[in-house]
Amino acid sequence: MGYFYTIFARFLASLGQGVGGQVSFSMAGIFLLSLPVCFSFSAYTMAILHKKFAVVLWVSIAIALFLTMILGALFSYIYTKVSKDSFTVLCLGSILAFDAFVRSFDSLTGGVLGISGILRPESIRTLPALVQFSFLVLTVILVAHYLVLKSPMGRKIRAFKEHPVALQAFGVSQKSVISFVIIGGSLLSGISGLLEVFRIQFLDPSFGGIPNLIVLVSISILALKPKVKAVLLASVLVVFLPELISFLDFPSALLGHLRVLLYSVLLIVLIYTISGKSQFQKREI
Amino acid sequence: MEFVLQIILNSIVLGTQILFLAISLFLIKAVSKIEHVSLGAIGVAVAYMFYLGQTLHVGVWFSVLLSLLAATLLGLLSYFLLEKFCKNNQILLALLVSLSFGIGIESVIALVFKSGAKNIIDGVLPIMSFAGITITLPGLYTLILGVLLVIITYVIVKKTPAGRILRSISENQSLVATLGVNQKRVRKMVYIISSIIAGMVGILLAMNTSLTPTLGFTYIMIAFIALFVGGPTDIRGTIVASYIIILIPEFLINFAPANMQFTSSYRMFFIFVIACIVLSIKPRGIFSKTVRQT
């Protein structure tokens, strides 16, 4: 039973990040590859505040999420300054930069050994309680996502991808849309990072990173349509499908690499399949 | 003084390795506008083929042949994967495919060779000393090959008909097609040549450090940053930026005040900060020039 709770908890964390990825990748066309950085950053900030500076846990969580939004605002600023290609490469570089920072600043982050013994809040101390809490949080996120999709902001985000100049001609600030998407996506990644770190109760430099990016991009690409159902189904497929290899008789040392290989092949197939669809082709104007 | 010269020499060696990768990226971006992130993984895969040859004791030249074959095959495979996106001008999707391809290569390497570090040269690296500063033999090879590569690439790109075709394709693919230039063949050749250069870097890097499946990703990201900081449309910018983004962090790490000691693992962090600052001020790079948009 513990295995299913664990998988479900992973699914809920991935779903939260997937919502942020769907809004940025599929709806806004912003290739926000820095979401794994926000995922790790919020977890590390909470752990450092609580364990090193003895800040109350819920206050640590609130401060971590606030600082993650600040980080998102920084990425939003960079997006407005550089070209799309440069931004995408800088986002990839930020994953390595954050990893380097975490490994180097070992007095704060524990370096390569990481931070262990991260306690969950009192009210969600057991795994089933954490899963229930995660379910509640994700329900709120999905309802908010549905409301945003149906609102004028949702239309502005889709318009930003199709024709940003026309959007501006209607008096909508591109910067406001960019900020909303990037800061919102960063916040959702931060929430997912906290849920995930409470599940594993341990942090090291490998938390988040490229494997997290691959899962996130797979969900975002699969959840092409701007619908809540799309991101739900995408998360189910991406999280549960590779679990099938756990039931095959492979040495445990190879399972991690097999999973990553499966994700990368899945992502290539997905991108090939959807690259001809209208959402990734610019309308001829 | 010797310490400063040693830092500069080490930075030039590392900068030259980054320059190799940056030139490969420049060539691919010139013909297809794609950021080929998996070149790092391709370089590491080629290095593993060289290591395999050495392990099987088939001789250096056969190992080189094996590596060349691996580079050609991986170059062709990446061309076939990315050509569709080049034709449809879906550059960012191509980046994602390239990233996935690179991660897939790293996973396959980890499955076949395991994740542990491998050494191409066992024991102590041969070194040369002069004027109080030392350089490893692989480092010396890197410098010599680097000078040759820069000269050859610069001459080809700027002075030869092949270079003119390359620059024409980067500016106006449709017009070049009407002139009867077979762009597919040009792109295929560029992918293969870039993979061979990346493989060369992989082998030189693996000689200096240990070979691990994920060795290539960090260096390809540094090379990308060098490409964009220098300006992706001018090879001079790529050359200069490759050295600047290595020299500045090395000086920061080695000459920081006593109360701010930085270890070498801060290098990537400093490179990222420099890139953010430079690209915020000059979004098209230091040596950028406006190219015709078609």
GROMACS .gro file of C-alpha atoms in nm, chain B residues 13-283:
model
  271
  298VAL     CA    1   4.324   2.523  -2.243
  299LEU     CA    2   3.970   2.496  -2.106
  300GLY     CA    3   3.859   2.790  -2.320
  301THR     CA    4   3.995   2.613  -2.629
  302GLN     CA    5   3.794   2.301  -2.547
  303ILE     CA    6   3.484   2.518  -2.510
  304LEU     CA    7   3.574   2.690  -2.837
  305PHE     CA    8   3.576   2.354  -3.020
  306LEU     CA    9   3.221   2.289  -2.903
  307ALA     CA   10   3.115   2.647  -2.965
  308ILE     CA   11   3.242   2.631  -3.324
  309SER     CA   12   3.044   2.308  -3.377
  310LEU     CA   13   2.734   2.478  -3.240
  311PHE     CA   14   2.802   2.785  -3.455
  312LEU     CA   15   2.822   2.576  -3.772
  313ILE     CA   16   2.499   2.389  -3.694
  314LYS     CA   17   2.318   2.708  -3.600
  315ALA     CA   18   2.440   2.869  -3.921
  316VAL     CA   19   2.292   2.602  -4.147
  317SER     CA   20   1.982   2.500  -3.953
  318LYS     CA   21   1.924   2.767  -3.683
  319ILE     CA   22   1.899   2.481  -3.431
  320GLU     CA   23   2.062   2.471  -3.088
  321HIS     CA   24   2.203   2.120  -3.096
  322VAL     CA   25   2.227   2.054  -2.723
  323SER     CA   26   2.305   1.683  -2.763
  324LEU     CA   27   2.650   1.756  -2.912
  325GLY     CA   28   2.791   1.727  -2.560
  326ALA     CA   29   2.648   1.378  -2.518
  327ILE     CA   30   2.765   1.284  -2.870
  328GLY     CA   31   3.118   1.396  -2.776
  329VAL     CA   32   3.108   1.183  -2.462
  330ALA     CA   33   2.973   0.882  -2.657
  331VAL     CA   34   3.263   0.914  -2.904
  332ALA     CA   35   3.505   0.933  -2.611
  333TYR     CA   36   3.354   0.614  -2.472
  334MET     CA   37   3.410   0.444  -2.810
  335PHE     CA   38   3.775   0.551  -2.790
  336TYR     CA   39   3.791   0.417  -2.434
  337LEU     CA   40   3.635   0.090  -2.552
  338GLY     CA   41   3.901   0.058  -2.821
  339GLN     CA   42   4.174   0.118  -2.566
  340THR     CA   43   4.020  -0.133  -2.326
  341LEU     CA   44   4.007  -0.397  -2.599
  342HIS     CA   45   4.374  -0.321  -2.681
  343VAL     CA   46   4.307  -0.275  -3.053
  344GLY     CA   47   4.559   0.007  -3.088
  345VAL     CA   48   4.523   0.383  -3.098
  346TRP     CA   49   4.447   0.411  -3.469
  347PHE     CA   50   4.170   0.153  -3.459
  348SER     CA   51   4.025   0.330  -3.155
  349VAL     CA   52   4.035   0.655  -3.354
  350LEU     CA   53   3.857   0.480  -3.644
  351LEU     CA   54   3.593   0.345  -3.406
  352SER     CA   55   3.542   0.693  -3.265
  353LEU     CA   56   3.513   0.844  -3.613
  354LEU     CA   57   3.253   0.585  -3.705
  355ALA     CA   58   3.054   0.657  -3.387
  356ALA     CA   59   3.073   1.033  -3.453
  357THR     CA   60   2.955   0.991  -3.812
  358LEU     CA   61   2.665   0.765  -3.715
  359LEU     CA   62   2.552   0.989  -3.430
  360GLY     CA   63   2.589   1.296  -3.651
  361LEU     CA   64   2.371   1.137  -3.918
  362LEU     CA   65   2.117   1.022  -3.662
  363SER     CA   66   2.088   1.370  -3.514
  364TYR     CA   67   2.053   1.516  -3.866
  365PHE     CA   68   1.761   1.283  -3.944
  366LEU     CA   69   1.599   1.361  -3.609
  367LEU     CA   70   1.624   1.736  -3.646
  368GLU     CA   71   1.585   1.795  -4.021
  369LYS     CA   72   1.206   1.801  -4.003
  370PHE     CA   73   1.210   2.080  -3.745
  371CYS     CA   74   1.466   2.276  -3.945
  372LYS     CA   75   1.241   2.264  -4.254
  373ASN     CA   76   0.935   2.371  -4.052
  374ASN     CA   77   1.135   2.636  -3.865
  375GLN     CA   78   1.032   2.486  -3.527
  376ILE     CA   79   1.356   2.578  -3.355
  377LEU     CA   80   1.253   2.543  -2.993
  378LEU     CA   81   1.092   2.203  -3.052
  379ALA     CA   82   1.418   2.098  -3.218
  380LEU     CA   83   1.603   2.206  -2.903
  381LEU     CA   84   1.378   1.983  -2.693
  382VAL     CA   85   1.429   1.688  -2.929
  383SER     CA   86   1.804   1.746  -2.922
  384LEU     CA   87   1.798   1.767  -2.540
  385SER     CA   88   1.603   1.441  -2.516
  386PHE     CA   89   1.836   1.275  -2.767
  387GLY     CA   90   2.136   1.379  -2.558
  388ILE     CA   91   1.981   1.253  -2.237
  389GLY     CA   92   1.892   0.928  -2.412
  390ILE     CA   93   2.255   0.887  -2.524
  391GLU     CA   94   2.375   0.948  -2.166
  392SER     CA   95   2.130   0.686  -2.034
  393VAL     CA   96   2.246   0.430  -2.290
  394ILE     CA   97   2.610   0.500  -2.198
  395ALA     CA   98   2.526   0.458  -1.829
  396LEU     CA   99   2.346   0.129  -1.901
  397VAL     CA  100   2.630  -0.013  -2.113
  398PHE     CA  101   2.939   0.123  -1.938
  399LYS     CA  102   2.790   0.193  -1.591
  400SER     CA  103   2.799   0.534  -1.422
  401GLY     CA  104   3.142   0.502  -1.264
  402ALA     CA  105   3.430   0.718  -1.383
  403LYS     CA  106   3.663   0.574  -1.645
  404ASN     CA  107   4.017   0.684  -1.727
  405ILE     CA  108   4.153   0.687  -2.079
  406ILE     CA  109   4.505   0.747  -1.949
  407ASP     CA  110   4.593   0.539  -1.644
  408GLY     CA  111   4.831   0.674  -1.386
  409VAL     CA  112   4.989   1.020  -1.383
  410LEU     CA  113   4.932   1.246  -1.684
  411PRO     CA  114   5.248   1.333  -1.877
  412ILE     CA  115   5.327   1.701  -1.829
  413MET     CA  116   5.563   1.960  -1.977
  414SER     CA  117   5.713   2.249  -1.786
  415PHE     CA  118   5.854   2.576  -1.905
  416ALA     CA  119   5.921   2.906  -1.729
  417GLY     CA  120   5.779   2.768  -1.406
  418ILE     CA  121   5.440   2.677  -1.550
  419THR     CA  122   5.320   2.329  -1.641
  420ILE     CA  123   5.084   2.192  -1.902
  421THR     CA  124   4.959   1.836  -1.947
  422LEU     CA  125   5.016   1.662  -2.280
  423PRO     CA  126   4.640   1.649  -2.359
  424GLY     CA  127   4.631   2.022  -2.278
  425LEU     CA  128   4.913   2.087  -2.525
  426TYR     CA  129   4.732   1.883  -2.793
  427THR     CA  130   4.421   2.091  -2.719
  428LEU     CA  131   4.606   2.417  -2.776
  429ILE     CA  132   4.769   2.302  -3.099
  430LEU     CA  133   4.446   2.158  -3.239
  431GLY     CA  134   4.258   2.465  -3.119
  432VAL     CA  135   4.483   2.704  -3.310
  433LEU     CA  136   4.455   2.487  -3.622
  434LEU     CA  137   4.077   2.459  -3.591
  435VAL     CA  138   4.027   2.832  -3.543
  436ILE     CA  139   4.244   2.918  -3.843
  437ILE     CA  140   4.085   2.654  -4.066
  438THR     CA  141   3.729   2.744  -3.962
  439TYR     CA  142   3.787   3.117  -4.001
  440VAL     CA  143   3.944   3.075  -4.345
  441ILE     CA  144   3.672   2.837  -4.463
  442VAL     CA  145   3.383   3.047  -4.333
  443LYS     CA  146   3.518   3.382  -4.451
  444LYS     CA  147   3.727   3.308  -4.760
  445THR     CA  148   3.603   2.995  -4.939
  446PRO     CA  149   3.297   2.921  -5.154
  447ALA     CA  150   3.188   2.660  -4.896
  448GLY     CA  151   3.191   2.928  -4.629
  449ARG     CA  152   2.991   3.162  -4.850
  450ILE     CA  153   2.733   2.887  -4.900
  451LEU     CA  154   2.722   2.834  -4.524
  452ARG     CA  155   2.666   3.204  -4.457
  453SER     CA  156   2.411   3.226  -4.738
  454ILE     CA  157   2.209   2.937  -4.595
  455SER     CA  158   2.204   3.109  -4.255
  456GLU     CA  159   2.072   3.431  -4.413
  457ASN     CA  160   1.830   3.315  -4.680
  458GLN     CA  161   1.759   2.945  -4.725
  459SER     CA  162   1.497   2.991  -4.998
  460LEU     CA  163   1.724   3.199  -5.218
  461VAL     CA  164   2.012   2.956  -5.176
  462ALA     CA  165   1.779   2.672  -5.279
  463THR     CA  166   1.692   2.854  -5.603
  464LEU     CA  167   2.065   2.877  -5.680
  465GLY     CA  168   2.077   2.497  -5.692
  466VAL     CA  169   2.265   2.442  -5.366
  467ASN     CA  170   2.178   2.108  -5.207
  468GLN     CA  171   2.108   2.230  -4.855
  469LYS     CA  172   2.036   1.884  -4.721
  470ARG     CA  173   2.382   1.766  -4.818
  471VAL     CA  174   2.540   2.075  -4.665
  472ARG     CA  175   2.350   2.023  -4.339
  473LYS     CA  176   2.438   1.654  -4.331
  474MET     CA  177   2.807   1.732  -4.371
  475VAL     CA  178   2.793   2.003  -4.105
  476TYR     CA  179   2.624   1.768  -3.856
  477ILE     CA  180   2.887   1.501  -3.918
  478ILE     CA  181   3.180   1.744  -3.896
  479SER     CA  182   3.038   1.898  -3.578
  480SER     CA  183   2.996   1.554  -3.422
  481ILE     CA  184   3.357   1.469  -3.508
  482ILE     CA  185   3.479   1.794  -3.350
  483ALA     CA  186   3.263   1.725  -3.042
  484GLY     CA  187   3.410   1.375  -3.027
  485MET     CA  188   3.760   1.520  -3.039
  486VAL     CA  189   3.672   1.744  -2.744
  487GLY     CA  190   3.523   1.450  -2.558
  488ILE     CA  191   3.843   1.250  -2.594
  489LEU     CA  192   4.067   1.544  -2.494
  490LEU     CA  193   3.845   1.622  -2.193
  491ALA     CA  194   3.842   1.257  -2.089
  492MET     CA  195   4.222   1.247  -2.107
  493ASN     CA  196   4.247   1.541  -1.865
  494THR     CA  197   3.968   1.433  -1.628
  495SER     CA  198   3.765   1.117  -1.580
  496LEU     CA  199   3.506   0.999  -1.829
  497THR     CA  200   3.148   0.989  -1.697
  498PRO     CA  201   2.821   0.968  -1.892
  499THR     CA  202   2.712   1.318  -1.791
  500LEU     CA  203   3.047   1.488  -1.860
  501GLY     CA  204   2.930   1.654  -2.181
  502PHE     CA  205   2.621   1.843  -2.064
  503THR     CA  206   2.804   2.102  -1.854
  504TYR     CA  207   3.055   2.177  -2.129
  505ILE     CA  208   2.794   2.205  -2.403
  506MET     CA  209   2.597   2.451  -2.191
  507ILE     CA  210   2.913   2.660  -2.138
  508ALA     CA  211   2.974   2.643  -2.515
  509PHE     CA  212   2.617   2.760  -2.579
  510ILE     CA  213   2.661   3.048  -2.341
  511ALA     CA  214   2.984   3.137  -2.523
  512LEU     CA  215   2.799   3.127  -2.856
  513PHE     CA  216   2.521   3.358  -2.740
  514VAL     CA  217   2.746   3.592  -2.541
  515GLY     CA  218   2.973   3.629  -2.843
  516GLY     CA  219   2.689   3.661  -3.090
  517PRO     CA  220   2.563   3.359  -3.286
  518THR     CA  221   2.611   3.531  -3.622
  519ASP     CA  222   2.982   3.615  -3.602
  520ILE     CA  223   3.251   3.355  -3.545
  521ARG     CA  224   3.490   3.617  -3.404
  522GLY     CA  225   3.246   3.670  -3.117
  523THR     CA  226   3.233   3.296  -3.052
  524ILE     CA  227   3.613   3.280  -3.035
  525VAL     CA  228   3.649   3.575  -2.799
  526ALA     CA  229   3.356   3.481  -2.575
  527SER     CA  230   3.482   3.123  -2.530
  528TYR     CA  231   3.789   3.258  -2.354
  529ILE     CA  232   3.625   3.548  -2.170
  530ILE     CA  233   3.363   3.331  -1.996
  531ILE     CA  234   3.635   3.097  -1.871
  532LEU     CA  235   3.899   3.358  -1.776
  533ILE     CA  236   3.673   3.582  -1.567
  534PRO     CA  237   3.539   3.305  -1.337
  535GLU     CA  238   3.890   3.158  -1.301
  536PHE     CA  239   4.022   3.494  -1.181
  537LEU     CA  240   3.723   3.535  -0.949
  538ILE     CA  241   3.778   3.189  -0.801
  539ASN     CA  242   4.156   3.221  -0.759
  540PHE     CA  243   4.189   3.587  -0.664
  541ALA     CA  244   3.882   3.640  -0.448
  542PRO     CA  245   3.937   3.819  -0.114
  543ALA     CA  246   4.027   3.595   0.179
  544ASN     CA  247   3.681   3.626   0.334
  545MET     CA  248   3.510   3.514   0.011
  546GLN     CA  249   3.681   3.191  -0.084
  547PHE     CA  250   3.522   3.029  -0.389
  548THR     CA  251   3.588   2.672  -0.496
  549SER     CA  252   3.615   2.567  -0.862
  550SER     CA  253   3.262   2.428  -0.848
  551TYR     CA  254   3.137   2.788  -0.849
  552ARG     CA  255   3.258   2.822  -1.208
  553MET     CA  256   2.923   2.736  -1.372
  554PHE     CA  257   2.742   2.974  -1.139
  555PHE     CA  258   2.973   3.265  -1.233
  556ILE     CA  259   2.946   3.182  -1.605
  557PHE     CA  260   2.566   3.194  -1.576
  558VAL     CA  261   2.574   3.529  -1.397
  559ILE     CA  262   2.812   3.677  -1.658
  560ALA     CA  263   2.584   3.550  -1.936
  561CYS     CA  264   2.275   3.705  -1.776
  562ILE     CA  265   2.450   4.039  -1.734
  563VAL     CA  266   2.597   4.050  -2.086
  564LEU     CA  267   2.279   3.932  -2.259
  565SER     CA  268   2.067   4.180  -2.063
  566ILE     CA  269   2.286   4.465  -2.189
  567LYS     CA  270   2.355   4.327  -2.538
  568PRO     CA  271   2.079   4.074  -2.616
   0.00000   0.00000   0.00000
